[in-house]
Short mmCIF file of C-alpha atoms in Angstrom, two decimals:
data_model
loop_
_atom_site.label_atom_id
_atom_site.label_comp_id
_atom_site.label_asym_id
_atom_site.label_seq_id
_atom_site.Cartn_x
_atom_site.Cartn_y
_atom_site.Cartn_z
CA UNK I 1 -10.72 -15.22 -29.24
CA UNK I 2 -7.20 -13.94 -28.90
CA UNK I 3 -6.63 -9.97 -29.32
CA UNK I 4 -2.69 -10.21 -29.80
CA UNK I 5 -2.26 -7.92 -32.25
CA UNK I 6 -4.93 -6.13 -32.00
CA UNK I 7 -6.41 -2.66 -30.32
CA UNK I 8 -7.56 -3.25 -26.40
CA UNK I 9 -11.22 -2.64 -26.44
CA UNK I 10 -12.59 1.02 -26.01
CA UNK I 11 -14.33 0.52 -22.89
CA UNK I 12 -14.95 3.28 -20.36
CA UNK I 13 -14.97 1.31 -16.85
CA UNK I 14 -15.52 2.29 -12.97
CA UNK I 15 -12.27 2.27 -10.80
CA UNK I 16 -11.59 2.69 -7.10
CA UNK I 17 -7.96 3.83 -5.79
CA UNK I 18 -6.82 3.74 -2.55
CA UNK I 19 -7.82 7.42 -1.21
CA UNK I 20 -11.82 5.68 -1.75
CA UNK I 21 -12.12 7.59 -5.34
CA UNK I 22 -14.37 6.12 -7.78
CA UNK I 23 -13.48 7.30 -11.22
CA UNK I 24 -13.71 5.78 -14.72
CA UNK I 25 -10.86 4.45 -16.58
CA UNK I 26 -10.53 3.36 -20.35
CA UNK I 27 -7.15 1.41 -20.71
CA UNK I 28 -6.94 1.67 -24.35
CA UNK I 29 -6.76 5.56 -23.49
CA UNK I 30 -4.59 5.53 -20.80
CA UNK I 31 -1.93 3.47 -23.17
CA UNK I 32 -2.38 6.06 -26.08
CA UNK I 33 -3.12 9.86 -23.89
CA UNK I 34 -0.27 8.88 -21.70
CA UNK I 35 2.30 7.05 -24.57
CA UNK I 36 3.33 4.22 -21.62
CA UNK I 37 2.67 0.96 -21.48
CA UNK I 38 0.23 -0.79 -19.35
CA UNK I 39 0.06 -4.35 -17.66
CA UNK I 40 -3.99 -4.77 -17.01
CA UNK I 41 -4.37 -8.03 -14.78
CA UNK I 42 -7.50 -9.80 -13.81
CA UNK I 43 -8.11 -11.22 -10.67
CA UNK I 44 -11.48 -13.47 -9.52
CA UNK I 45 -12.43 -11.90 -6.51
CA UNK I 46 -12.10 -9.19 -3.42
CA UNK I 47 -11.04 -10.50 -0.08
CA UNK I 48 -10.43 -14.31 -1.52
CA UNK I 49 -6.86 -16.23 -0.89
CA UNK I 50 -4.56 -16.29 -4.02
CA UNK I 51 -5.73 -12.48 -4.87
CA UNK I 52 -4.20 -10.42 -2.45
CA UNK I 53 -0.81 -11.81 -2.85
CA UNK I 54 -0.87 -11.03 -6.52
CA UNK I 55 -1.84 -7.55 -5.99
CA UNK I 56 0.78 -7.12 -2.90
CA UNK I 57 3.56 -9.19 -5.81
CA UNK I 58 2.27 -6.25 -8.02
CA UNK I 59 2.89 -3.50 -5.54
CA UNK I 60 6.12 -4.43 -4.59
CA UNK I 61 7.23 -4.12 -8.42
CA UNK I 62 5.53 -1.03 -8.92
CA UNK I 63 8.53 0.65 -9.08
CA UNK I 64 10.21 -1.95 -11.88
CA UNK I 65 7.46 -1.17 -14.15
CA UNK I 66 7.29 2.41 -13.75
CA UNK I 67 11.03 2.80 -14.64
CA UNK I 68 10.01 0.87 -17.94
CA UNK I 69 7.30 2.98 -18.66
CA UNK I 70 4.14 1.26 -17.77
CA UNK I 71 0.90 1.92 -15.84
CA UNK I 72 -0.30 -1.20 -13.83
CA UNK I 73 -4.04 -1.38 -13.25
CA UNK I 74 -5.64 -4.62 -11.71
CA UNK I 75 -9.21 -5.78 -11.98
CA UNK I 76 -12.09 -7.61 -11.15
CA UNK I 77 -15.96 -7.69 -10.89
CA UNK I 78 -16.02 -6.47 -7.46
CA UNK I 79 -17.99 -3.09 -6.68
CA UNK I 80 -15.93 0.10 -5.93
CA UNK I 81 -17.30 -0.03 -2.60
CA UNK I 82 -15.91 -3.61 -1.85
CA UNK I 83 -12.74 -2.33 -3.38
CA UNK I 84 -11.94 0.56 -1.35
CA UNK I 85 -13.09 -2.27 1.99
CA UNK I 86 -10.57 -4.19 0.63
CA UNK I 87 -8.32 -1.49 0.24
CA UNK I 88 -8.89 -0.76 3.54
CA UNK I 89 -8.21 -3.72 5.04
CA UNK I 90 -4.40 -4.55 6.50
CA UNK I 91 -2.45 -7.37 5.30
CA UNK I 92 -2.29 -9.53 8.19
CA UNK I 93 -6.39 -9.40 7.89
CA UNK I 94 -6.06 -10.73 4.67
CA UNK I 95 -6.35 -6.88 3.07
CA UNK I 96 -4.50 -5.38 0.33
CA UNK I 97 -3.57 -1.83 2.26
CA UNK I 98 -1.19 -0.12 0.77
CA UNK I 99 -1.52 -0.88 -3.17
CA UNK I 100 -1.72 2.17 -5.17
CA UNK I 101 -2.47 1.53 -8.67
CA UNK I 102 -6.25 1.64 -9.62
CA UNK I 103 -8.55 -1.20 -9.36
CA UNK I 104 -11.05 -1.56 -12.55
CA UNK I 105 -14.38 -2.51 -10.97
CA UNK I 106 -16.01 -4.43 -13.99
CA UNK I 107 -19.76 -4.89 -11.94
CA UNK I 108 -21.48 -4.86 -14.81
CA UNK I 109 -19.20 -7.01 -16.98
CA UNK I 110 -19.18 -5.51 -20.22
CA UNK I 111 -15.49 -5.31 -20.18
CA UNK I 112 -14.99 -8.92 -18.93
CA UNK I 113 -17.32 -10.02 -21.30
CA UNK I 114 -15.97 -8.36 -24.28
CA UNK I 115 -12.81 -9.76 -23.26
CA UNK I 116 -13.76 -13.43 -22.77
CA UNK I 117 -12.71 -14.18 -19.61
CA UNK I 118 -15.11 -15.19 -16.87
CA UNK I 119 -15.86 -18.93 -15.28
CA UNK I 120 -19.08 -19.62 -17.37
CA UNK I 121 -20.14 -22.94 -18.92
CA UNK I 122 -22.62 -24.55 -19.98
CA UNK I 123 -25.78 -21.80 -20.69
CA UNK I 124 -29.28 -23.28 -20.85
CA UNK I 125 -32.32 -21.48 -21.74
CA UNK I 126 -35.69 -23.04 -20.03
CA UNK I 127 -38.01 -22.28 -22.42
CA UNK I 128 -40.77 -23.07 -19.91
CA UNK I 129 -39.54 -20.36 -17.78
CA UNK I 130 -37.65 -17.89 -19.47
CA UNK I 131 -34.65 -18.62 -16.94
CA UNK I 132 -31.27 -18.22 -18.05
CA UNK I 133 -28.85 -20.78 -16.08
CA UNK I 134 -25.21 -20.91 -16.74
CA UNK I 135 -22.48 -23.22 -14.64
CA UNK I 136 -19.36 -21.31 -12.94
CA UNK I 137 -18.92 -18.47 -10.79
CA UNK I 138 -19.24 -15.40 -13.51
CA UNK I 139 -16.26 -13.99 -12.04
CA UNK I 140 -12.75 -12.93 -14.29
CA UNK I 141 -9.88 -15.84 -14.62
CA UNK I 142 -6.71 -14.52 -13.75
CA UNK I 143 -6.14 -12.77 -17.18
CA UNK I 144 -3.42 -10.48 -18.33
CA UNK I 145 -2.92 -8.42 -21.10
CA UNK I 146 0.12 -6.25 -21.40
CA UNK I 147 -0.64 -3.34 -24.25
CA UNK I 148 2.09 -1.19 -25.68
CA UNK I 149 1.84 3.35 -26.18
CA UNK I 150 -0.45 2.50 -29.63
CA UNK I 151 -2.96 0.57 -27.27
CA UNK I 152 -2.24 -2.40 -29.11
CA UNK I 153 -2.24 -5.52 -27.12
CA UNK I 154 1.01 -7.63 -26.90
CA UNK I 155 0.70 -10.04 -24.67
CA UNK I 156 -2.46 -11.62 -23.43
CA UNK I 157 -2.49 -14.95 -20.68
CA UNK I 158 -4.81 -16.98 -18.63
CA UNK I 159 -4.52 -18.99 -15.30
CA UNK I 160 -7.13 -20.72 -14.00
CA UNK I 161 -8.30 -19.66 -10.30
CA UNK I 162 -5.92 -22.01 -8.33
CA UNK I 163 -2.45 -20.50 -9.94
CA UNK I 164 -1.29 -17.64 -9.06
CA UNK I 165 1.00 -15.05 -11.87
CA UNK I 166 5.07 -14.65 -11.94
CA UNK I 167 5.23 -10.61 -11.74
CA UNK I 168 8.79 -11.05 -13.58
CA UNK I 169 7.38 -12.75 -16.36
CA UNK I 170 5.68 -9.88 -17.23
CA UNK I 171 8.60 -7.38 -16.48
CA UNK I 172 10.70 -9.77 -19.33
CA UNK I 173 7.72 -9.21 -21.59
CA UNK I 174 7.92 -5.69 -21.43
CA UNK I 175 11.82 -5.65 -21.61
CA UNK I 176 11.60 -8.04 -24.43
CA UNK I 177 9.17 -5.69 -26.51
CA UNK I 178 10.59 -2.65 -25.80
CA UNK I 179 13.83 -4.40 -26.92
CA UNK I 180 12.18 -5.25 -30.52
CA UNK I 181 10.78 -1.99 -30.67
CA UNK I 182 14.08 0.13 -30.19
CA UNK I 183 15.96 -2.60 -31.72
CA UNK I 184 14.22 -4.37 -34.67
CA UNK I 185 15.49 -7.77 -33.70
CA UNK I 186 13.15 -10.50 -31.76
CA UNK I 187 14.15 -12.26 -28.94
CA UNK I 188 14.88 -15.93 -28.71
CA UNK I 189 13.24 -18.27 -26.20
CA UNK I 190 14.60 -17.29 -22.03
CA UNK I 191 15.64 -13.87 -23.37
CA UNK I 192 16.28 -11.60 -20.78
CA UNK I 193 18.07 -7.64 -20.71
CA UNK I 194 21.39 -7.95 -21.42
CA UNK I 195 20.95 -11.00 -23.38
CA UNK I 196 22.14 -11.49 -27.36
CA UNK I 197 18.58 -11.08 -29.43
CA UNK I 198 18.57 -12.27 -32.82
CA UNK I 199 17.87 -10.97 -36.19
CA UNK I 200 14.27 -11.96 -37.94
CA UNK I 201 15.93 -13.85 -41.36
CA UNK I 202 17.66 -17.27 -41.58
CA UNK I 203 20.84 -15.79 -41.06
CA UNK I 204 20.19 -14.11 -37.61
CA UNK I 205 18.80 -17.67 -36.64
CA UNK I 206 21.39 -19.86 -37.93
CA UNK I 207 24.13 -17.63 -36.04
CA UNK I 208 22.52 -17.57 -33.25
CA UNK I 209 21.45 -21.30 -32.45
CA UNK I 210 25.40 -21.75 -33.80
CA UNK I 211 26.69 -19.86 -30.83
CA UNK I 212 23.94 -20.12 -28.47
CA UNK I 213 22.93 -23.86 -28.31
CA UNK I 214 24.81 -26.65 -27.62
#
């Protein structure tokens, strides 16, 4: 079920940074005590293939989404402890040393689960046994929810494991919302800073598809 729209959950999880502090984090409260942004993405798992270049493409833009504002914070089911390994770990050993931002460590999965997001199908209950089986890993897709200063979410997404995220798109998403909210227009399809946004009546559409599509 989507959450666009809607408050982020008011979940108090465990976190690891890269100094090896475990600390808890509640994202909704981060958004709202701190009146930023924040881009909360999901990953599936510690020392894996895909993973560590998303948090590296993440790193690298650290800086981009700081001057707009916004707290990143990454995530997965992995244990603080296999965090901070992780974090420990250089990048040509497949490691992710030197990201900075905080790592949610969901173990337990009541934030995942609230959310909707891990690789489980197919449940069975054996009556005969009382065994619970379920089909998938139980590990996050790569989900990402970008929530504004109110801690309402504005953008939620999901890749399956194989396909790795497009920082940018998320750093237009921000632009694009920060542009409605300063400016009270919405922004037409491959909007981008800079670009002519349009007003939210017939008007503003007709005008704009008059000078902006051929």
């Amino acid at each position: 079920m989507s959450i666009v729209g809607k408050k982020f959950p008011s979940l108090s999880v465990n976190a690891m940074n890269d100094l090896g502090d475990t600390f808890k984090i509640n994202v909704l409260e981060e958004a709202q005590k701190n009146n930023k942004k924040v881009v909360l993405f999901w990953y599936p798992k510690d020392f894996t293939f895909v993973c560590p270049t998303e948090l590296h493409a993440f790193q690298a833009a650290i800086g981009e989404f700081e001057k707009r504002n916004t707290i990143v914070i990454g995530a997965s089911c992995d244990t603080p402890e296999v965090h901070f390994a992780w974090l420990s770990t250089a990048k040509d050993n497949g490691g992710i040393e030197g990201v900075t931002y905080p790592i949610l460590a969901d173990s337990n999965r009541n934030l995942s689960s609230t959310l909707g997001i891990l690789d489980i199908t197919n449940e069975q209950y054996n009556d005969e046994t009382g065994v619970v089986t379920v089909e998938g890993d139980n590990v996050t897709y790569r989900a990402t929810y970008l929530i504004d200063e109110e801690g309402t979410v504005f953008h939620e997404g999901v890749n399956h494991m194989p396909v790795g995220r497009n920082v940018n798109e998320f750093l237009r998403l921000i632009d694009a919302y920060a542009h409605v909210q300063k400016h009270g227009e919405v922004c037409p399809a491959n909007w981008e800073e800079g670009k002519d946004a349009m007003q939210a009546n017939a008007k503003g559409t007709k005008e704009y598809l008059a000078s902006h599509i051929n």
